[in-house]
mmCIF file with all atom_site columns, C-alpha atoms and ligand atoms in Angstrom:
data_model
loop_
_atom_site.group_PDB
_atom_site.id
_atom_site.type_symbol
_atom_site.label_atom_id
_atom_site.label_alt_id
_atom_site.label_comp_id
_atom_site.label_asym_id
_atom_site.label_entity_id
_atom_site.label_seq_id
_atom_site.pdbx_PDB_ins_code
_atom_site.Cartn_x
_atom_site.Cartn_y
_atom_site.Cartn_z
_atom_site.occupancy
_atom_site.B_iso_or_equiv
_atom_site.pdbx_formal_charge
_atom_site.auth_seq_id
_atom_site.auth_comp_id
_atom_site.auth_asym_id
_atom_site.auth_atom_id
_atom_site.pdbx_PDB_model_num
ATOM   1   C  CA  . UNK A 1 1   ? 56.323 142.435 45.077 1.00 35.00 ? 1   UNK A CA  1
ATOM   2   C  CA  . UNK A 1 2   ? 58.318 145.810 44.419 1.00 48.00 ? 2   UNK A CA  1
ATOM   3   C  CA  . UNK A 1 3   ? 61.356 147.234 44.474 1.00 47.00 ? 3   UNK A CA  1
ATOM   4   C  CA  . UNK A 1 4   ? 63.000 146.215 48.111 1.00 51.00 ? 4   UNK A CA  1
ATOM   5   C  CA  . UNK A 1 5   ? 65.628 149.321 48.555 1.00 50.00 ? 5   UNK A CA  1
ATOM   6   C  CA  . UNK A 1 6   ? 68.436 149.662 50.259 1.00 54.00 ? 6   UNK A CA  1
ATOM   7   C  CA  . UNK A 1 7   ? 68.841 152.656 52.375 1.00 51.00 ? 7   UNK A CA  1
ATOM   8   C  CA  . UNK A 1 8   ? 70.223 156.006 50.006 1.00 52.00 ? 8   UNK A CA  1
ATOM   9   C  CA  . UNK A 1 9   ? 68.941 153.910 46.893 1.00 55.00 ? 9   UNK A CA  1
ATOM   10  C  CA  . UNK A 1 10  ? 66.845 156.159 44.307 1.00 58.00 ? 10  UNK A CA  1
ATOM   11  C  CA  . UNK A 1 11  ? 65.105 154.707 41.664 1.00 59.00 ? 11  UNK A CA  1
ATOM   12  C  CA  . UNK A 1 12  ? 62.906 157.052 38.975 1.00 60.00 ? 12  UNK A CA  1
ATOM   13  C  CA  . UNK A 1 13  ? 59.482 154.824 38.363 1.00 59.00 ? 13  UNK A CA  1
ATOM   14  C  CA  . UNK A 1 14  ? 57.886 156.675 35.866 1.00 59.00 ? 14  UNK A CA  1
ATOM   15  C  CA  . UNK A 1 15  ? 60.746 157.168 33.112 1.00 55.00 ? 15  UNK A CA  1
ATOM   16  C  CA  . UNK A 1 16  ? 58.309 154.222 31.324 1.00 55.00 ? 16  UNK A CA  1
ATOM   17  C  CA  . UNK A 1 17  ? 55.639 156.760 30.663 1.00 51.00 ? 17  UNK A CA  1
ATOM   18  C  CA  . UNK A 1 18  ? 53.652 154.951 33.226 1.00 61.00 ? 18  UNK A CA  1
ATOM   19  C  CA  . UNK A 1 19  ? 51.070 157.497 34.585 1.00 71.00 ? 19  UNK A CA  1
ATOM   20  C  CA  . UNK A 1 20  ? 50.050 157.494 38.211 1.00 77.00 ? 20  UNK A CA  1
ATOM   21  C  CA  . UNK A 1 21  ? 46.758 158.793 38.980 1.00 86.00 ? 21  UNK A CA  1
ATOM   22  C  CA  . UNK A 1 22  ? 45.640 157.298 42.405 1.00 92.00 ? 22  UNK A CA  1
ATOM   23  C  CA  . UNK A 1 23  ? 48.253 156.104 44.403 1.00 92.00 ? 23  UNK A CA  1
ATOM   24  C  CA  . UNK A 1 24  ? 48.206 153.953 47.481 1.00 95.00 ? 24  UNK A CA  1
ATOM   25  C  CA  . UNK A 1 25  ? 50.273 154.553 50.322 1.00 94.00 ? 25  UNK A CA  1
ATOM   26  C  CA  . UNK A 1 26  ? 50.719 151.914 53.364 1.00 95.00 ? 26  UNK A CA  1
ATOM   27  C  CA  . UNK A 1 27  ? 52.260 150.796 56.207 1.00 95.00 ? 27  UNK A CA  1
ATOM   28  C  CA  . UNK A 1 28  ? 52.576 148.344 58.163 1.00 95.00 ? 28  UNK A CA  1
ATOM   29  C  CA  . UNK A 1 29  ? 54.068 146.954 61.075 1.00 93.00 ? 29  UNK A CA  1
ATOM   30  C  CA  . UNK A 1 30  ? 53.840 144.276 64.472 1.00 91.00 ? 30  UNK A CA  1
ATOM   31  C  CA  . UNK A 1 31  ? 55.218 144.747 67.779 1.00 82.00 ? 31  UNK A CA  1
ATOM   32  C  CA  . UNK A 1 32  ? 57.721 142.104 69.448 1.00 75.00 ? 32  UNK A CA  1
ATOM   33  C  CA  . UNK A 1 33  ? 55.945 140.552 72.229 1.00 78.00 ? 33  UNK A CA  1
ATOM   34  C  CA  . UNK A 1 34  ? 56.392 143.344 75.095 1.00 77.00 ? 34  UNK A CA  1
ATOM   35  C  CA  . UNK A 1 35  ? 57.173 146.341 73.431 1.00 78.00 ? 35  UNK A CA  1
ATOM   36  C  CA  . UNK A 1 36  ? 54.384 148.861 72.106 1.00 86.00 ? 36  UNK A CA  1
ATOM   37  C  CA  . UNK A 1 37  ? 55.126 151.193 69.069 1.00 91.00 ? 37  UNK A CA  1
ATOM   38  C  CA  . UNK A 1 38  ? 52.908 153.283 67.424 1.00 94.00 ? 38  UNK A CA  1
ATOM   39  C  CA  . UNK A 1 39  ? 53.906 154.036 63.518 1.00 94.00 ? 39  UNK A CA  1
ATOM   40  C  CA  . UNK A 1 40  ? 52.786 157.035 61.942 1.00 96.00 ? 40  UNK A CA  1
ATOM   41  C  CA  . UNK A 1 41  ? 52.576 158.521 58.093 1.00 96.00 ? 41  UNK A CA  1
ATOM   42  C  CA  . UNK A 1 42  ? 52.470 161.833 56.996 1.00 97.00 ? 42  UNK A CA  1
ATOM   43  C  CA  . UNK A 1 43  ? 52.668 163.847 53.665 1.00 97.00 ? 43  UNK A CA  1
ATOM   44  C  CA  . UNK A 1 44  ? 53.607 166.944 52.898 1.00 98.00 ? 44  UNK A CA  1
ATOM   45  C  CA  . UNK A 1 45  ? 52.378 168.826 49.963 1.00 98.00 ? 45  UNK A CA  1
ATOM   46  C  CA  . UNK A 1 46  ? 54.894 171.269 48.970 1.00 98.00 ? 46  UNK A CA  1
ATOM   47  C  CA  . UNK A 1 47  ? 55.247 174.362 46.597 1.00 98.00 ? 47  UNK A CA  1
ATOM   48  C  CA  . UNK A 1 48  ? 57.875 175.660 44.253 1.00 96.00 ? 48  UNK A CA  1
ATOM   49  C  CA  . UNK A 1 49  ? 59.783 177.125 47.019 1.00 97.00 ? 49  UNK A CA  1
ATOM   50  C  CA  . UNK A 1 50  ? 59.957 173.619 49.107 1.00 97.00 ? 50  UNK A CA  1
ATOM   51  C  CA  . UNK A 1 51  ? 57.513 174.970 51.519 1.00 98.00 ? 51  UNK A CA  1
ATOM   52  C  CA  . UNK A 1 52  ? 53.464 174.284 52.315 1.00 97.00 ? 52  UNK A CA  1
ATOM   53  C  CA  . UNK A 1 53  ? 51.204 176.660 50.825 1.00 97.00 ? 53  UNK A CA  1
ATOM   54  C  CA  . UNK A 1 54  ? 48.678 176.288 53.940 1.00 96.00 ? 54  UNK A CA  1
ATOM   55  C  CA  . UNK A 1 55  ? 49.835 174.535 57.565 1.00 96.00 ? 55  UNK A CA  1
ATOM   56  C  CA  . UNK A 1 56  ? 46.671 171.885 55.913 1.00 96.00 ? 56  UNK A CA  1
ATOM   57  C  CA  . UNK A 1 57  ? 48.512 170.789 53.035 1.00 98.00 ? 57  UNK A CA  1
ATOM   58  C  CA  . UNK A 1 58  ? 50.508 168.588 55.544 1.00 97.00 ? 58  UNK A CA  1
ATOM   59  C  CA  . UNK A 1 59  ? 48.464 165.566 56.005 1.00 97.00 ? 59  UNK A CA  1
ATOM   60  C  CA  . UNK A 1 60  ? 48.851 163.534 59.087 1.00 96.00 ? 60  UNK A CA  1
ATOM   61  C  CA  . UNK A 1 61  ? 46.873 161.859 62.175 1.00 95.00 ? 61  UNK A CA  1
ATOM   62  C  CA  . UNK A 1 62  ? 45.709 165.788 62.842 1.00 95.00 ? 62  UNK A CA  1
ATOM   63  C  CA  . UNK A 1 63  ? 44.929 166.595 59.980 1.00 96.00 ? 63  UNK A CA  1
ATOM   64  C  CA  . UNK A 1 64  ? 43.184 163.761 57.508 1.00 97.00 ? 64  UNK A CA  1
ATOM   65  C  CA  . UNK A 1 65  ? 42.341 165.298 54.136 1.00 98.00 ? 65  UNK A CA  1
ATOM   66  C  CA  . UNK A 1 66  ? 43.983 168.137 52.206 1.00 98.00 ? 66  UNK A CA  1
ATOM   67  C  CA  . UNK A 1 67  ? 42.334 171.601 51.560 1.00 97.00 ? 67  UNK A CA  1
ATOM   68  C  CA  . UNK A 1 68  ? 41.327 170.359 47.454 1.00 97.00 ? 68  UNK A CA  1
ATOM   69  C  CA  . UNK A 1 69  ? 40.633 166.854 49.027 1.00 98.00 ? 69  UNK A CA  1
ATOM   70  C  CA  . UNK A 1 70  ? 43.369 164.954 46.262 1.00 98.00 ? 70  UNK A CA  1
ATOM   71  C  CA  . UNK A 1 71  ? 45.162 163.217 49.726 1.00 98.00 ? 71  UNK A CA  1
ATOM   72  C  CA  . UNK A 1 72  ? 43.509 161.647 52.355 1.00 98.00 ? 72  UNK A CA  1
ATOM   73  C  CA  . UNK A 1 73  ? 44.431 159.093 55.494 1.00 98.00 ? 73  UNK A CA  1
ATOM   74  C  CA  . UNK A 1 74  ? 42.356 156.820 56.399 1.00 96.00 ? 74  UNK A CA  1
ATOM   75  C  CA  . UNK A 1 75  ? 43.445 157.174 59.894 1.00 96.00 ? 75  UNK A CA  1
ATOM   76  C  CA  . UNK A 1 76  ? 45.578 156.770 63.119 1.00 96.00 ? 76  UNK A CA  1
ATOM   77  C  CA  . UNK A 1 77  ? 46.330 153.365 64.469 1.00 96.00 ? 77  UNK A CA  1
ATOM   78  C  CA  . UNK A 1 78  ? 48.260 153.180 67.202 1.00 94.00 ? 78  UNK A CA  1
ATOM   79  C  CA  . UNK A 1 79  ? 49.286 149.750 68.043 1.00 92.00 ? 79  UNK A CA  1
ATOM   80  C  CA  . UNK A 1 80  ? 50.162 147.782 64.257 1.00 93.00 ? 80  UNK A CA  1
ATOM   81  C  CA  . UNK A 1 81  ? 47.704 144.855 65.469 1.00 91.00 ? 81  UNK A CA  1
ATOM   82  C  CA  . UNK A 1 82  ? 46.596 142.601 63.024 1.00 91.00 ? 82  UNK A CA  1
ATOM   83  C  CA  . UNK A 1 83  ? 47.739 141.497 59.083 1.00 92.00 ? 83  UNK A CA  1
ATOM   84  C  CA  . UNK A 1 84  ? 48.382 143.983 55.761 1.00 94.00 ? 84  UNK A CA  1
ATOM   85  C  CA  . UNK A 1 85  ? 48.230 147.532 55.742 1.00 97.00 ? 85  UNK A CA  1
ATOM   86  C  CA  . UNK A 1 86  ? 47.869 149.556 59.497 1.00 97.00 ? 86  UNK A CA  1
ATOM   87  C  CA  . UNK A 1 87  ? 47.880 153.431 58.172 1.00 97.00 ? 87  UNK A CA  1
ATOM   88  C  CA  . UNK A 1 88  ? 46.830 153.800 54.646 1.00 97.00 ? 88  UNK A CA  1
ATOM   89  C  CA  . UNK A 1 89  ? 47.073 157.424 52.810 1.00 97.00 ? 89  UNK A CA  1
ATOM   90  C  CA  . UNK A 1 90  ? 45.187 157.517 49.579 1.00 97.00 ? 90  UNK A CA  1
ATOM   91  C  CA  . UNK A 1 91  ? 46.292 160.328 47.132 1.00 96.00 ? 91  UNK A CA  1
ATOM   92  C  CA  . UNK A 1 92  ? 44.738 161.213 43.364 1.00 96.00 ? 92  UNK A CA  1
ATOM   93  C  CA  . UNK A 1 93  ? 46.784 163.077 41.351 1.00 92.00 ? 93  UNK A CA  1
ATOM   94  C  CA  . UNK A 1 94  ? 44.968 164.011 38.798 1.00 91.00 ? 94  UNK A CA  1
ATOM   95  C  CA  . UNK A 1 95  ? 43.043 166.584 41.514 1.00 95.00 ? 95  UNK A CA  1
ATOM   96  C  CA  . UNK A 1 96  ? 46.127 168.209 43.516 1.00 96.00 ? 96  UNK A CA  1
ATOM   97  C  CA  . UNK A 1 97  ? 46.054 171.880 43.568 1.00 97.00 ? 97  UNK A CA  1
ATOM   98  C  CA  . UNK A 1 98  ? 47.989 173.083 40.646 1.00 96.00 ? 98  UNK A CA  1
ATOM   99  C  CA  . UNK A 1 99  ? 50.567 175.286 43.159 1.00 96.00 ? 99  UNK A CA  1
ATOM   100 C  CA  . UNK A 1 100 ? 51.724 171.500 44.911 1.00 98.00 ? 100 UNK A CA  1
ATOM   101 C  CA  . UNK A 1 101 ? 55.037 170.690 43.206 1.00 97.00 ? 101 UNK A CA  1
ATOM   102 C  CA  . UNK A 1 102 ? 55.995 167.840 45.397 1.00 96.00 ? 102 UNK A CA  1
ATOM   103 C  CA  . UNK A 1 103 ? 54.694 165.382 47.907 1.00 96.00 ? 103 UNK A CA  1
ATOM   104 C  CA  . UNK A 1 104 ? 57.202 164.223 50.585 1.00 96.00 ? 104 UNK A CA  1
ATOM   105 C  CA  . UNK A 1 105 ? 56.264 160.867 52.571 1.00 94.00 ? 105 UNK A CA  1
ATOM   106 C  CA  . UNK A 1 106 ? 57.738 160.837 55.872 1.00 95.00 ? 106 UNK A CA  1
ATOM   107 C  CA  . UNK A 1 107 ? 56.868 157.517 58.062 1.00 94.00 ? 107 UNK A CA  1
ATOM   108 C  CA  . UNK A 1 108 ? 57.740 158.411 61.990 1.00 95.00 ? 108 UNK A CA  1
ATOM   109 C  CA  . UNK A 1 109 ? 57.368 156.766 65.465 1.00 95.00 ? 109 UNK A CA  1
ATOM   110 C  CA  . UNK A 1 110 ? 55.193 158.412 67.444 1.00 95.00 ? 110 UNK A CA  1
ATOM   111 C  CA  . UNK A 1 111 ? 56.992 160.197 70.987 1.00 94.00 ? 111 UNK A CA  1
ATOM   112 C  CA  . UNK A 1 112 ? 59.974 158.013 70.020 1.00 95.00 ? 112 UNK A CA  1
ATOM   113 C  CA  . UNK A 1 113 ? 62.314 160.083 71.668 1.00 93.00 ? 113 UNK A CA  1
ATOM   114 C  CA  . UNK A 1 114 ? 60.947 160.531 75.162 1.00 94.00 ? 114 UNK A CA  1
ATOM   115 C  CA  . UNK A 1 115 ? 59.387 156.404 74.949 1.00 93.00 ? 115 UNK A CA  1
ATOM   116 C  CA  . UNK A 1 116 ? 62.963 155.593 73.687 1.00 93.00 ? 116 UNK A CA  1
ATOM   117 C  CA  . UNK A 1 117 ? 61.606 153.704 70.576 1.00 93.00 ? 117 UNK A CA  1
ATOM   118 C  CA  . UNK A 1 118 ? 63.730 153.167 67.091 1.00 92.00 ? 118 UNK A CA  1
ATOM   119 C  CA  . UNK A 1 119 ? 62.670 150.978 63.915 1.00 90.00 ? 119 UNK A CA  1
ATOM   120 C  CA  . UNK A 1 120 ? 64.837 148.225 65.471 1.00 87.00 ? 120 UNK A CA  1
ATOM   121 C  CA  . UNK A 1 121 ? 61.794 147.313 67.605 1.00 88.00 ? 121 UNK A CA  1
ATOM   122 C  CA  . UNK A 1 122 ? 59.503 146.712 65.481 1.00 87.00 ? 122 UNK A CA  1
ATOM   123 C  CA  . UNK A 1 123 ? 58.654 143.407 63.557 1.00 85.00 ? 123 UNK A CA  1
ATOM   124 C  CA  . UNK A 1 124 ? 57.542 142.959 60.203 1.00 88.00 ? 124 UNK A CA  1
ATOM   125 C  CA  . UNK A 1 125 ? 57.743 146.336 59.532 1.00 90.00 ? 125 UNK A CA  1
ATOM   126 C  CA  . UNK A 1 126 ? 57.270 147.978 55.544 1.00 91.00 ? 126 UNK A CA  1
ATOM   127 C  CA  . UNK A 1 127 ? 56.008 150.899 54.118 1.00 90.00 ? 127 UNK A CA  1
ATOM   128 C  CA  . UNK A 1 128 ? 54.823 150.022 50.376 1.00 91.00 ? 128 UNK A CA  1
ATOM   129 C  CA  . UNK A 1 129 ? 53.339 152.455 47.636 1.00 89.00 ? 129 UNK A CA  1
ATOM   130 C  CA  . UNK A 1 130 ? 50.605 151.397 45.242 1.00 90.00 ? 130 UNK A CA  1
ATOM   131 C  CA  . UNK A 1 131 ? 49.208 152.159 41.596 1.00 88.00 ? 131 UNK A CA  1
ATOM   132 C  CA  . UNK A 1 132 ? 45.442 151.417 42.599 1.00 92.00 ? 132 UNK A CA  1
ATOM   133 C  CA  . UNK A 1 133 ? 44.383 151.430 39.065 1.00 88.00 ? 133 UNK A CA  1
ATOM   134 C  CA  . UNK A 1 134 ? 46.932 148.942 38.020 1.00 85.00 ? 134 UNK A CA  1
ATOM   135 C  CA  . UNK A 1 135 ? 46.753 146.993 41.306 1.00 88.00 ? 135 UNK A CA  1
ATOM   136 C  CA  . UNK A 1 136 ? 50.522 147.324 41.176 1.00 85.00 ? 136 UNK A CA  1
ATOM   137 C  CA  . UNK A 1 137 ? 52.999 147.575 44.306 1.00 87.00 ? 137 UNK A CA  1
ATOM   138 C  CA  . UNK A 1 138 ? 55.503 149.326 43.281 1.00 79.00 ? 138 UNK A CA  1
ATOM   139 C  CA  . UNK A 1 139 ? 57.724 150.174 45.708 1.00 81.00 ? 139 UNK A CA  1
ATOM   140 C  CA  . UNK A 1 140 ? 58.594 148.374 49.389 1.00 86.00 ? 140 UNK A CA  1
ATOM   141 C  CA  . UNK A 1 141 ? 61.146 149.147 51.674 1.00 83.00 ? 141 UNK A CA  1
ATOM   142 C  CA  . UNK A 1 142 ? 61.383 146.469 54.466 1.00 84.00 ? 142 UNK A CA  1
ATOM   143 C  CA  . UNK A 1 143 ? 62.103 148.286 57.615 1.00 82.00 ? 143 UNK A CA  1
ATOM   144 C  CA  . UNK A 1 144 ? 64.817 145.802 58.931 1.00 74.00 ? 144 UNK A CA  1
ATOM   145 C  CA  . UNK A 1 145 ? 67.013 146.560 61.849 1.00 76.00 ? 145 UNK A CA  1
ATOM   146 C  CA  . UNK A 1 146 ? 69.961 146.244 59.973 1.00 74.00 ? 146 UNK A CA  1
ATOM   147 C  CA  . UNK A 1 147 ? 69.393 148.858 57.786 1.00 74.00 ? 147 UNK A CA  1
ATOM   148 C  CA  . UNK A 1 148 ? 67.442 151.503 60.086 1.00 79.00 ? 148 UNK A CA  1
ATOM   149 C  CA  . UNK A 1 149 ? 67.719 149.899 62.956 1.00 81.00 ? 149 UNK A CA  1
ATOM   150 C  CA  . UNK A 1 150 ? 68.721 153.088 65.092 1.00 89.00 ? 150 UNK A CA  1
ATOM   151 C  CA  . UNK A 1 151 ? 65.875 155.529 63.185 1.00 93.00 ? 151 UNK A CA  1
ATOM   152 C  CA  . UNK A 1 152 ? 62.820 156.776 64.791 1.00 95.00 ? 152 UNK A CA  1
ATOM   153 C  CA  . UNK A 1 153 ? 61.498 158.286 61.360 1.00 95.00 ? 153 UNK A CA  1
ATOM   154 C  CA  . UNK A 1 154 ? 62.554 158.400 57.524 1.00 92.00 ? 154 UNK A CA  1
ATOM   155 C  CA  . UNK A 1 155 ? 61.685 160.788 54.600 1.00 92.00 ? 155 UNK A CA  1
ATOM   156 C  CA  . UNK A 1 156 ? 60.944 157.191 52.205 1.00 86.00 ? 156 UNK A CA  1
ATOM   157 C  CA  . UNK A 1 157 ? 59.810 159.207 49.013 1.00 87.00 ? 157 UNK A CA  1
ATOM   158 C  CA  . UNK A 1 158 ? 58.890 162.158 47.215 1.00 90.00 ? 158 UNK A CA  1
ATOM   159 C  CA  . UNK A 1 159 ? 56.635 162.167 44.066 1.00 90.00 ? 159 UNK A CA  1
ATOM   160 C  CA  . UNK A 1 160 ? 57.799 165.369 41.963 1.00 90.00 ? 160 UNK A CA  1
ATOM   161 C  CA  . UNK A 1 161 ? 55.809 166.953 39.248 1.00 90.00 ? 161 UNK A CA  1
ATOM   162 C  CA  . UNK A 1 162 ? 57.048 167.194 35.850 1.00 83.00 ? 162 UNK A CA  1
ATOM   163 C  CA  . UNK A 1 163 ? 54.298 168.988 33.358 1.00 83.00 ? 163 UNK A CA  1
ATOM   164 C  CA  . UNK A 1 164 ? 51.217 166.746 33.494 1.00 79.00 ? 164 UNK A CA  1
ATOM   165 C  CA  . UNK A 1 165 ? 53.009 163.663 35.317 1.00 81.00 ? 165 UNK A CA  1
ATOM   166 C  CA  . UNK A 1 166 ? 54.597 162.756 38.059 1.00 84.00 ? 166 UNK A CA  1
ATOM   167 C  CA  . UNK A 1 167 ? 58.007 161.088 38.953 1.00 81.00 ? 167 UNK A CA  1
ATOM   168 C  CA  . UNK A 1 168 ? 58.715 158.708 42.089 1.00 81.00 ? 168 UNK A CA  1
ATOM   169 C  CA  . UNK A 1 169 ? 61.682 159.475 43.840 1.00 83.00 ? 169 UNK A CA  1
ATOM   170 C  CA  . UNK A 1 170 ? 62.635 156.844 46.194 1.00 81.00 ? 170 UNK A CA  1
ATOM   171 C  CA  . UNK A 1 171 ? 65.107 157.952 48.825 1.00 83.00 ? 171 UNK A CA  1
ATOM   172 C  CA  . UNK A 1 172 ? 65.018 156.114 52.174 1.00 81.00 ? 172 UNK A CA  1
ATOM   173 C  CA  . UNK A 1 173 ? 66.795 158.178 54.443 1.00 78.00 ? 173 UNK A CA  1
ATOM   174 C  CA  . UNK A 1 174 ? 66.311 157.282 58.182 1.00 89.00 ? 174 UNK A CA  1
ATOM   175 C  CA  . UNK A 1 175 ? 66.831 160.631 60.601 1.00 94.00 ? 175 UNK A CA  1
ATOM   176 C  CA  . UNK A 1 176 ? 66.025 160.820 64.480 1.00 96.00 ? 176 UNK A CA  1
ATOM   177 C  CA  . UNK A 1 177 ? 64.598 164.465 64.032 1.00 96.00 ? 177 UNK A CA  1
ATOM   178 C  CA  . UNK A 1 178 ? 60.990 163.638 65.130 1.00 95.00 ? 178 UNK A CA  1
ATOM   179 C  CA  . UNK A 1 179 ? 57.857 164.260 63.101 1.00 96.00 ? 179 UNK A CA  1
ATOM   180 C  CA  . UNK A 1 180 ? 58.506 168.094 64.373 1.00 95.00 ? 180 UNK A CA  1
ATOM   181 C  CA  . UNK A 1 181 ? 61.910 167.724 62.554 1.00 96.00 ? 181 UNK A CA  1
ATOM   182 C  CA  . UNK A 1 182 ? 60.117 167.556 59.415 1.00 96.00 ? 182 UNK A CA  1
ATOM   183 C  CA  . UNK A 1 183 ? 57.528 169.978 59.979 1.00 96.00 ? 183 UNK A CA  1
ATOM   184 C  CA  . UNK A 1 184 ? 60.091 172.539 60.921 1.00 96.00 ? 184 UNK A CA  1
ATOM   185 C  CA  . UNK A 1 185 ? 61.690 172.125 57.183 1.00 96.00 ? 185 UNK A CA  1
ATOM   186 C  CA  . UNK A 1 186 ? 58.522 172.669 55.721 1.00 97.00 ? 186 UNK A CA  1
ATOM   187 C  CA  . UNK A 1 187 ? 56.509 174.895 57.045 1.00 95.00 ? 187 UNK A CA  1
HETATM 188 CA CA1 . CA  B 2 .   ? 49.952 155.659 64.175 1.00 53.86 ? 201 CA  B CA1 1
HETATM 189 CA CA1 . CA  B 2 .   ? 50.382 144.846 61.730 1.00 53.86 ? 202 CA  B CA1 1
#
């Protein structure tokens, strides 16, 4: 079990000297009898200047592997049915073009705003980070409605490159400014 965060909470993971090479990135989530919900996970791959180097090195249900193939998802699911992980992104970071400074995770709901869906409908809702080597979860939020109840979508992360390594910046922030939000600060 990780770290279970509070919303604003930041916590740097990799002041240990532990070294990350492929990470595990998942989410998951079940409907309440009634309602549907489709959860989605995106990263972007920025550059010094906070910005994508290519529209590709944003990685989403469009667009499943990045242009040096170091981040990949394994796909869209649209409904949360069934146990564990729903959308998994894999990302190695040993092989990420040498220009990407940062990775920003960014879990949204799909159309929320014109289906009227928030994180308060959903059930059993996380998004978790893993060191595959190590087997290791090491982070979780727990998307409860008290915390981001009224959120459609939430920058949950950012891994930042520091010479060789790379530090885990948990920040948790939920926003109602739409996948498009995000893509819009970005591109
Ligand atoms: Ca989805
Ligand atoms: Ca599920």
């Amino acid at each position: 079990m990780g770290i279970d965060l509070k919303k604003g909470s930041k916590v740097n993971l990799m002041k240990d000297n532990v070294r990350l090479d492929k990470v595990m990135l998942g989410i998951g989530w079940d409907i309440i009898p009634g309602n549907s919900l489709d959860l989605d996970i995106s990263v972007f791959m920025v550059g010094e200047n906070g910005k994508l180097p290519a529209d590709e090195y944003f990685i989403f249900y469009n667009n499943l592997k990045s242009p040096d193939n170091s981040v990949e998802h394994t796909g869209d699911n649209r409904d949360g049915e069934g146990d564990g992980d729903d959308e998994m992104i894999l990302a190695y970071l040993s092989q990420i073009n040498p220009s990407i400074k940062e990775l920003i995770f960014v879990a949204s709901i799909h159309n929320a705003e014109v289906l009227n869906h928030h994180f308060g409908m959903l059930d059993n809702a996380y998004i978790r980070i893993v060191d595959v080597d190590k087997k290791n979860e090491f982070l979780r939020f727990n998307l409860n409605k008290s915390t981001f109840g009224n959120a459609t979508d939430m920058e949950f992360g950012r891994l930042i490159k520091s010479g060789r390594d790379w530090t885990f910046k948990a920040t948790g922030d939920g926003t109602r400014i739409g996948l498009q939000g995000y893509v819009d600060q970005y591109v």
